[in-house]
CSV table of C-alpha atoms in Angstrom, one decimal:
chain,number,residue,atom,x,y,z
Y,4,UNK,CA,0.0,0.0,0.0
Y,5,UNK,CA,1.6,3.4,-1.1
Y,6,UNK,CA,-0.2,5.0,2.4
Y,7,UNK,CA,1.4,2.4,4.2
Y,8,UNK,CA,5.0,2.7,2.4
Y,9,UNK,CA,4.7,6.7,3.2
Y,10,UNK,CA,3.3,6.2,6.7
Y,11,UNK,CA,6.5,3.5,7.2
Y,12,UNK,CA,8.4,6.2,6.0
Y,13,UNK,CA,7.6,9.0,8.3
Y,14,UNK,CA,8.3,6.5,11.1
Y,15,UNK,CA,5.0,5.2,12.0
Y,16,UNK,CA,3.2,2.4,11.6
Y,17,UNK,CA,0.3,1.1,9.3
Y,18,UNK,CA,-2.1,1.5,12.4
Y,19,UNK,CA,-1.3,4.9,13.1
Y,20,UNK,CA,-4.2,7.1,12.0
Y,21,UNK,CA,-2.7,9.5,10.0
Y,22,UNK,CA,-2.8,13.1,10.5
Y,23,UNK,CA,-2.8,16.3,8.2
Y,24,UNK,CA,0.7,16.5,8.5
Y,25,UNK,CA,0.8,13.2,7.3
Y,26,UNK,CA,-1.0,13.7,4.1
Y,27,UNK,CA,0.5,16.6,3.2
Y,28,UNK,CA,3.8,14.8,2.9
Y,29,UNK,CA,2.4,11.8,1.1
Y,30,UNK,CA,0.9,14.4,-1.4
Y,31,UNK,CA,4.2,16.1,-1.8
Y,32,UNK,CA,6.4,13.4,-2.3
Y,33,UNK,CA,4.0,12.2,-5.1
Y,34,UNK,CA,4.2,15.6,-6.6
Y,35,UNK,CA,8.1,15.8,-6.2
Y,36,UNK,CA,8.1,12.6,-8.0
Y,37,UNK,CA,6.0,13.7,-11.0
Y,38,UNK,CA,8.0,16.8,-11.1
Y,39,UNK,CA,11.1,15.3,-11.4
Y,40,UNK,CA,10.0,13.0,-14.0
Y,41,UNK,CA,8.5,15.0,-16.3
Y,42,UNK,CA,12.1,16.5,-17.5
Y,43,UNK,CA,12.6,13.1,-18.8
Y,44,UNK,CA,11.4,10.9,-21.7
Y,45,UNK,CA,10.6,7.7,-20.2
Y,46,UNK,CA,10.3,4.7,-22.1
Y,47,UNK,CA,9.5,1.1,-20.7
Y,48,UNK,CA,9.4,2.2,-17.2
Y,49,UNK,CA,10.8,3.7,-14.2
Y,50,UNK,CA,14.6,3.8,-14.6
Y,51,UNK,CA,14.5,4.0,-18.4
Y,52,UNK,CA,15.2,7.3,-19.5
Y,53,UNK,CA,16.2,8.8,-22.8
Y,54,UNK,CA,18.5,11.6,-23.4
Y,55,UNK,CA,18.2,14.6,-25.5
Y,56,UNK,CA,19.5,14.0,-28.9
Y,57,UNK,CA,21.8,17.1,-28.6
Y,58,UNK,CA,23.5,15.4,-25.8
Y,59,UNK,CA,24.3,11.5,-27.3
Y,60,UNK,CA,25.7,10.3,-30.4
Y,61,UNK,CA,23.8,10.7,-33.5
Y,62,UNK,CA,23.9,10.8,-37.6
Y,63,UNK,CA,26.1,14.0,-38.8
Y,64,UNK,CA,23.6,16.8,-39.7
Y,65,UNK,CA,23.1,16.9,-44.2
Y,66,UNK,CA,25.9,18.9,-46.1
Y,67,UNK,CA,23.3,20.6,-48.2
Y,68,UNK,CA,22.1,23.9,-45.6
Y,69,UNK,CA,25.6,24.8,-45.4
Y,70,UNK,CA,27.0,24.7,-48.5
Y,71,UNK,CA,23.7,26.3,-49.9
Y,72,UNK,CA,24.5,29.6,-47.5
Y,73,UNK,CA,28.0,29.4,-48.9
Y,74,UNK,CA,27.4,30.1,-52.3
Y,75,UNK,CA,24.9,32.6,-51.2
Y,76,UNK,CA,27.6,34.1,-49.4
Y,77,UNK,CA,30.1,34.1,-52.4
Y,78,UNK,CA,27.8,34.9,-54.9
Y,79,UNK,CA,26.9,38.1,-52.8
Y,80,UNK,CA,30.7,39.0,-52.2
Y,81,UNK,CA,31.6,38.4,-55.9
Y,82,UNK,CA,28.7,41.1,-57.0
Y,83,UNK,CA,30.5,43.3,-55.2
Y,84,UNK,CA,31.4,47.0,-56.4
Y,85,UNK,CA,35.3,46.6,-57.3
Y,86,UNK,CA,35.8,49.5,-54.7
Y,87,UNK,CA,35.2,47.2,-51.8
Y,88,UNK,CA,36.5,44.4,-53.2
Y,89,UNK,CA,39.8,42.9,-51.5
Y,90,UNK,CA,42.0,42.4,-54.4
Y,91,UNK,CA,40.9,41.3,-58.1
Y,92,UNK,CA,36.7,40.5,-57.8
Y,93,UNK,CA,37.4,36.9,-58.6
Y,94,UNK,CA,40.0,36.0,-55.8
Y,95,UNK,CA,38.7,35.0,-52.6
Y,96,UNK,CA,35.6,33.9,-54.3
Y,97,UNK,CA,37.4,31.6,-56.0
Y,98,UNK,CA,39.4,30.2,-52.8
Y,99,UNK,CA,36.0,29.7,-51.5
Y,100,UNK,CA,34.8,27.8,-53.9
Y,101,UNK,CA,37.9,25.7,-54.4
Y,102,UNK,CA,37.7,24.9,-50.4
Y,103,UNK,CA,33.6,24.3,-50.2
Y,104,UNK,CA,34.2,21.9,-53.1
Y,105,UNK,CA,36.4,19.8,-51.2
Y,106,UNK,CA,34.7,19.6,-48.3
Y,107,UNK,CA,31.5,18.4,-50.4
Y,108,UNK,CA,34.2,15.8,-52.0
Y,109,UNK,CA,34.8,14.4,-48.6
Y,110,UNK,CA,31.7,14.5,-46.9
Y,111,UNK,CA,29.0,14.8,-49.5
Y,112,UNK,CA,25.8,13.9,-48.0
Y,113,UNK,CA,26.2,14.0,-44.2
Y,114,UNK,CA,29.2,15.5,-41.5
Y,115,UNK,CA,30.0,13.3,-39.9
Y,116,UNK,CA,33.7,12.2,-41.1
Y,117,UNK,CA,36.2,13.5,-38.5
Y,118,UNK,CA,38.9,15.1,-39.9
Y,119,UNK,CA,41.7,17.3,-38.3
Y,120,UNK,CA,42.7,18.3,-42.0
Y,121,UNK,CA,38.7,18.7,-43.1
Y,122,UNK,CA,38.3,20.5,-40.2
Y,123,UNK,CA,41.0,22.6,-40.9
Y,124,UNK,CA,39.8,22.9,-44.4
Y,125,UNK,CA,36.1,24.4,-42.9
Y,126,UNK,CA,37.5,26.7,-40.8
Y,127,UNK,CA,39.7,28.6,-43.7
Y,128,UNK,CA,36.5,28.4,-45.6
Y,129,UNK,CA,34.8,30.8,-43.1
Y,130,UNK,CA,37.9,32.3,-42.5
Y,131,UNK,CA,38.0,33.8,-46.2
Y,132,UNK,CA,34.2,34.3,-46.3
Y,133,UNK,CA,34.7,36.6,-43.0
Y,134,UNK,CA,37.9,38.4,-44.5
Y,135,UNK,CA,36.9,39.4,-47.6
Y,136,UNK,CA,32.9,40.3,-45.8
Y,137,UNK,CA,35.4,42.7,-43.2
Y,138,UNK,CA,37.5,44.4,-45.8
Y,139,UNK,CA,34.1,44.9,-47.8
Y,140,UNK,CA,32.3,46.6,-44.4
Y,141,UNK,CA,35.6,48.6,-43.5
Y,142,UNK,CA,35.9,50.2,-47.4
Y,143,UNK,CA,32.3,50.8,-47.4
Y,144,UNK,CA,31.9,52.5,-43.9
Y,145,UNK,CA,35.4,54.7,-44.5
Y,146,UNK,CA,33.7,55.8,-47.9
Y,147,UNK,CA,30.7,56.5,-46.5
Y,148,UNK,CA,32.0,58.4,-43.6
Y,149,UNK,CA,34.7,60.4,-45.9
Y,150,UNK,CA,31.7,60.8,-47.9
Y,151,UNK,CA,33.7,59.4,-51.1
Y,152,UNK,CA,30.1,57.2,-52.3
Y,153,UNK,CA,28.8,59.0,-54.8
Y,154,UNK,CA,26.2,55.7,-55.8
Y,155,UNK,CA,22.6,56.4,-56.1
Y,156,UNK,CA,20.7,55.3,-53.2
Y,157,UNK,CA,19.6,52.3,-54.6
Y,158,UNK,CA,22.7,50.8,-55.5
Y,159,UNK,CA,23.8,52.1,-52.2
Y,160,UNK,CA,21.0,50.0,-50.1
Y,161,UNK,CA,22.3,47.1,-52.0
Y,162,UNK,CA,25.8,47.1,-51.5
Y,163,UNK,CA,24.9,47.2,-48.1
Y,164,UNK,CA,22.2,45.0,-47.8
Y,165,UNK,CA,24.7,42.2,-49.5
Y,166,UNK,CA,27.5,42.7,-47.0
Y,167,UNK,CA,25.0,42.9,-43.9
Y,168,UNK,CA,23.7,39.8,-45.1
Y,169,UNK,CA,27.2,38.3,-46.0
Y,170,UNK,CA,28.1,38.8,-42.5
Y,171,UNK,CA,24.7,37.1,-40.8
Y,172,UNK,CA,26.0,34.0,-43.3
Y,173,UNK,CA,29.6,34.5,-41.9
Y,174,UNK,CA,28.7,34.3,-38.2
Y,175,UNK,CA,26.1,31.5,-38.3
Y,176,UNK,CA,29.2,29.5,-40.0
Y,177,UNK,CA,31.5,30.6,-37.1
Y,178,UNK,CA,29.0,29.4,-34.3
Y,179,UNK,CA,27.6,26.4,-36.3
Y,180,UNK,CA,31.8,25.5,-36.6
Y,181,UNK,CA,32.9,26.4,-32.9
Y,182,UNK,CA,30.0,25.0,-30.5
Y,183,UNK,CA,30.8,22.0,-28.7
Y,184,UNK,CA,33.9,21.2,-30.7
Y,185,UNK,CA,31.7,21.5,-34.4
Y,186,UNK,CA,29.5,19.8,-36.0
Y,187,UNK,CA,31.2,16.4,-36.0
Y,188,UNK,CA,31.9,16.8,-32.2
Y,189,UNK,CA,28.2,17.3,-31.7
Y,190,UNK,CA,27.5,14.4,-33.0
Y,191,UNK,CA,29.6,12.2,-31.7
Y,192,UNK,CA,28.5,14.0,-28.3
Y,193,UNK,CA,32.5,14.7,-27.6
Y,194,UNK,CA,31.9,17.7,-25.3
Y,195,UNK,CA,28.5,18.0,-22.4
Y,196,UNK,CA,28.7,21.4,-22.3
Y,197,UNK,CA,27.7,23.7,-24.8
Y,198,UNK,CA,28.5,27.1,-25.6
Y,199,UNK,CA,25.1,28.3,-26.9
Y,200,UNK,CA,22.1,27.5,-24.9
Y,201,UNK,CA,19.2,26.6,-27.2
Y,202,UNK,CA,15.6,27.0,-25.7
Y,203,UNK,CA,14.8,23.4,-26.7
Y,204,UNK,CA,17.5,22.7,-24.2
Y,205,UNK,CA,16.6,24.4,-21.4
Y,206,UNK,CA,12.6,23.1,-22.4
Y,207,UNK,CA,13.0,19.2,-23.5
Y,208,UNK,CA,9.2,18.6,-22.9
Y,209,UNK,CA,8.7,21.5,-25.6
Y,210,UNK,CA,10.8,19.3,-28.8
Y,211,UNK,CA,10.8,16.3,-30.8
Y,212,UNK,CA,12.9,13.7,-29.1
Y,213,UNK,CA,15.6,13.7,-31.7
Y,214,UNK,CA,16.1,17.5,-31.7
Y,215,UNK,CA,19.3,18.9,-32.2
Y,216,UNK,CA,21.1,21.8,-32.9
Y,217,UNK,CA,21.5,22.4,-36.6
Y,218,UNK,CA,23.0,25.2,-39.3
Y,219,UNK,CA,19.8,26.8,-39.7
Y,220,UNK,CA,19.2,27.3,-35.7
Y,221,UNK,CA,22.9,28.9,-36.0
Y,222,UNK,CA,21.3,31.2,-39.1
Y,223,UNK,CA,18.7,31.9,-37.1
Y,224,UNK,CA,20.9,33.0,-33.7
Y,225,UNK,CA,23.0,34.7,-36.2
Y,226,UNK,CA,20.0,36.8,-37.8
Y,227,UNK,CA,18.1,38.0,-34.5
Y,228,UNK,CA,21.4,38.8,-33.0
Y,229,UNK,CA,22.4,41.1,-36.0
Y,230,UNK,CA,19.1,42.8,-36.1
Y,231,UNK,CA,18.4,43.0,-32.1
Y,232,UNK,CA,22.3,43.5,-31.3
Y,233,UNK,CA,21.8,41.3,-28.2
Y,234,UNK,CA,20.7,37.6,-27.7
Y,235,UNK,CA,17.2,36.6,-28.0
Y,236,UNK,CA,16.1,33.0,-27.5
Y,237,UNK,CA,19.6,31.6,-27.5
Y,238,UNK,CA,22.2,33.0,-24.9
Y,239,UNK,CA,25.8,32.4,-25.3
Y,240,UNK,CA,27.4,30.6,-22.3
Y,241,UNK,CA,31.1,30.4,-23.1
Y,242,UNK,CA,33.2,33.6,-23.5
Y,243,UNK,CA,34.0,33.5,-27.0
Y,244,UNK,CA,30.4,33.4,-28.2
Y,245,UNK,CA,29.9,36.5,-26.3
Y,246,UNK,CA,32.9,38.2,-27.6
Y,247,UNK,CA,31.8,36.9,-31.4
Y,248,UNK,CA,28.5,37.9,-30.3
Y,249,UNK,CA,29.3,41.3,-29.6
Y,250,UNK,CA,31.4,41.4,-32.9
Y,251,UNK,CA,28.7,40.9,-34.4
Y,252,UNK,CA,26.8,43.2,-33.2
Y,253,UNK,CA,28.9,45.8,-33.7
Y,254,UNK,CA,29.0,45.6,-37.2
Y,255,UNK,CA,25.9,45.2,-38.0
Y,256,UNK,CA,24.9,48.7,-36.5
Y,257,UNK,CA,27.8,50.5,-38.3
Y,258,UNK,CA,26.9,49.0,-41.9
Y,259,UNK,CA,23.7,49.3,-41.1
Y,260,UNK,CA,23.1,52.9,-39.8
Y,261,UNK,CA,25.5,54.0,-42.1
Y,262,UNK,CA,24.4,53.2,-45.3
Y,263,UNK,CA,20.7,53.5,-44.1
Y,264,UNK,CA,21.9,57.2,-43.0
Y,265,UNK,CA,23.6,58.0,-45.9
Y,266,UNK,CA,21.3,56.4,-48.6
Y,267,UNK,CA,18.0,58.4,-46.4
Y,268,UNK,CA,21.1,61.4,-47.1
Y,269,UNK,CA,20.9,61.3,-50.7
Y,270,UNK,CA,17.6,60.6,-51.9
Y,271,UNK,CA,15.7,62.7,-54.2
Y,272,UNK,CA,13.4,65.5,-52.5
């Protein structure tokens, strides 16, 4: 009898008429119980408890997201005016390609090779994506500050639209690559901890059992971060996301202010 066990419990016996005092325990230990069990996914029975996809070893997330924001980052950087362009138009594009075709080579379908020299191979990726999208934001914001653009506001908006957006791809590839070791780490669950705290893991009960961070939950951080210039849903935990973070931030509200500013400057009364 579960009275019985809680009655035994409190250190009386099965003939002891219980009191309110009594009750009141048995009632909170049952809702203790139910409390601490609904964080879980239980399956078969007591005892038997799942964990959270982000935290044990599953398939590598698909190539495709990625690569897809690549090109879109590229194509945007090659389209470029040749006055913010680091070097000849066709460069760093080019590297870019050259390394995201690689990387397809070796992992075509899913991540989930690990590689110190693939790795490697990623992280230049990014790293020229983000050099070239930095020497594009720096040219653009000393012209527009020297007030050397003489574009039409249109053309303007554009150029500055492409490297705004260029730099949400950039960071979303920097904390898609970085959290818990990259993608290939996460999978393997090498590292607990995380460095980006994801509401679905602070809410289990609220996602599909086999949810996981992906590249488009990165975009996504990436996107509300550069258009609220603080953390929304997601809040970074280790030092350097707050630092990239704050990057971030940063400059998004000089391109953006400046060019918005300075195209508002020029238009046609």
């Amino acid at each position: 009898m579960a009275e019985d066990d809680d009655l035994a419990a409190a250190g009386r016996g099965p003939g002891h008429t219980p009191d309110v005092a009594d009750a009141l325990r048995s009632v909170l230990r049952r809702i203790e119980g139910a409390a601490v069990g609904a964080g879980h996914d239980v399956v078969g029975g007591v005892g038997d408890v799942v964990v959270p996809a982000w935290r044990r070893v599953t398939q590598g997330e698909p190539r495709w997201p990625v690569s897809l924001a690549v090109v879109a980052a590229v194509t945007m950087q090659a389209l470029l005016p040749a006055r913010v362009n680091l070097g000849p138009r066709w460069l760093l594009p080019s590297l870019a390609i050259v390394l995201l075709v690689s990387l397809v080579a070796a992992n075509p379908r899913r991540i989930d090779k690990e590689s110190t020299p693939l790795r490697a191979a990623s992280m230049a990726l990014i790293a020229t994506i983000s050099l070239a999208n930095v020497w594009s934001a720096g040219r653009l914001v000393i012209d527009l500050v020297r007030n050397s653009n003489r574009s039409d506001p249109v053309h303007l908006l554009l150029t500055g639209a492409a490297i705004w957006l260029t730099n949400v791809i950039a960071f979303s590839l920097w904390y898609w690559e970085l959290d818990r070791g990259g993608p290939v780490a996460r999978a393997n669950a090498t590292r607990v901890l995380p460095d980006f705290l994801f509401a679905q893991m602070q809410s289990p009960e609220l996602a599909p059992p086999d949810w996981e961070p992906r590249f488009v939950d990165y975009l996504y951080l990436s996107f509300t971060n550069a258009t609220a210039f603080s953390p929304t849903d997601v809040m970074p935990l280790a030092r350097w996301a707050k630092l990239a973070m704050a990057v971030q931030s940063a400059v998004s509200l000089a391109v953006g202010a400046l060019v918005i500013a300075r195209a508002v400057n020029i238009l046609p009364s």
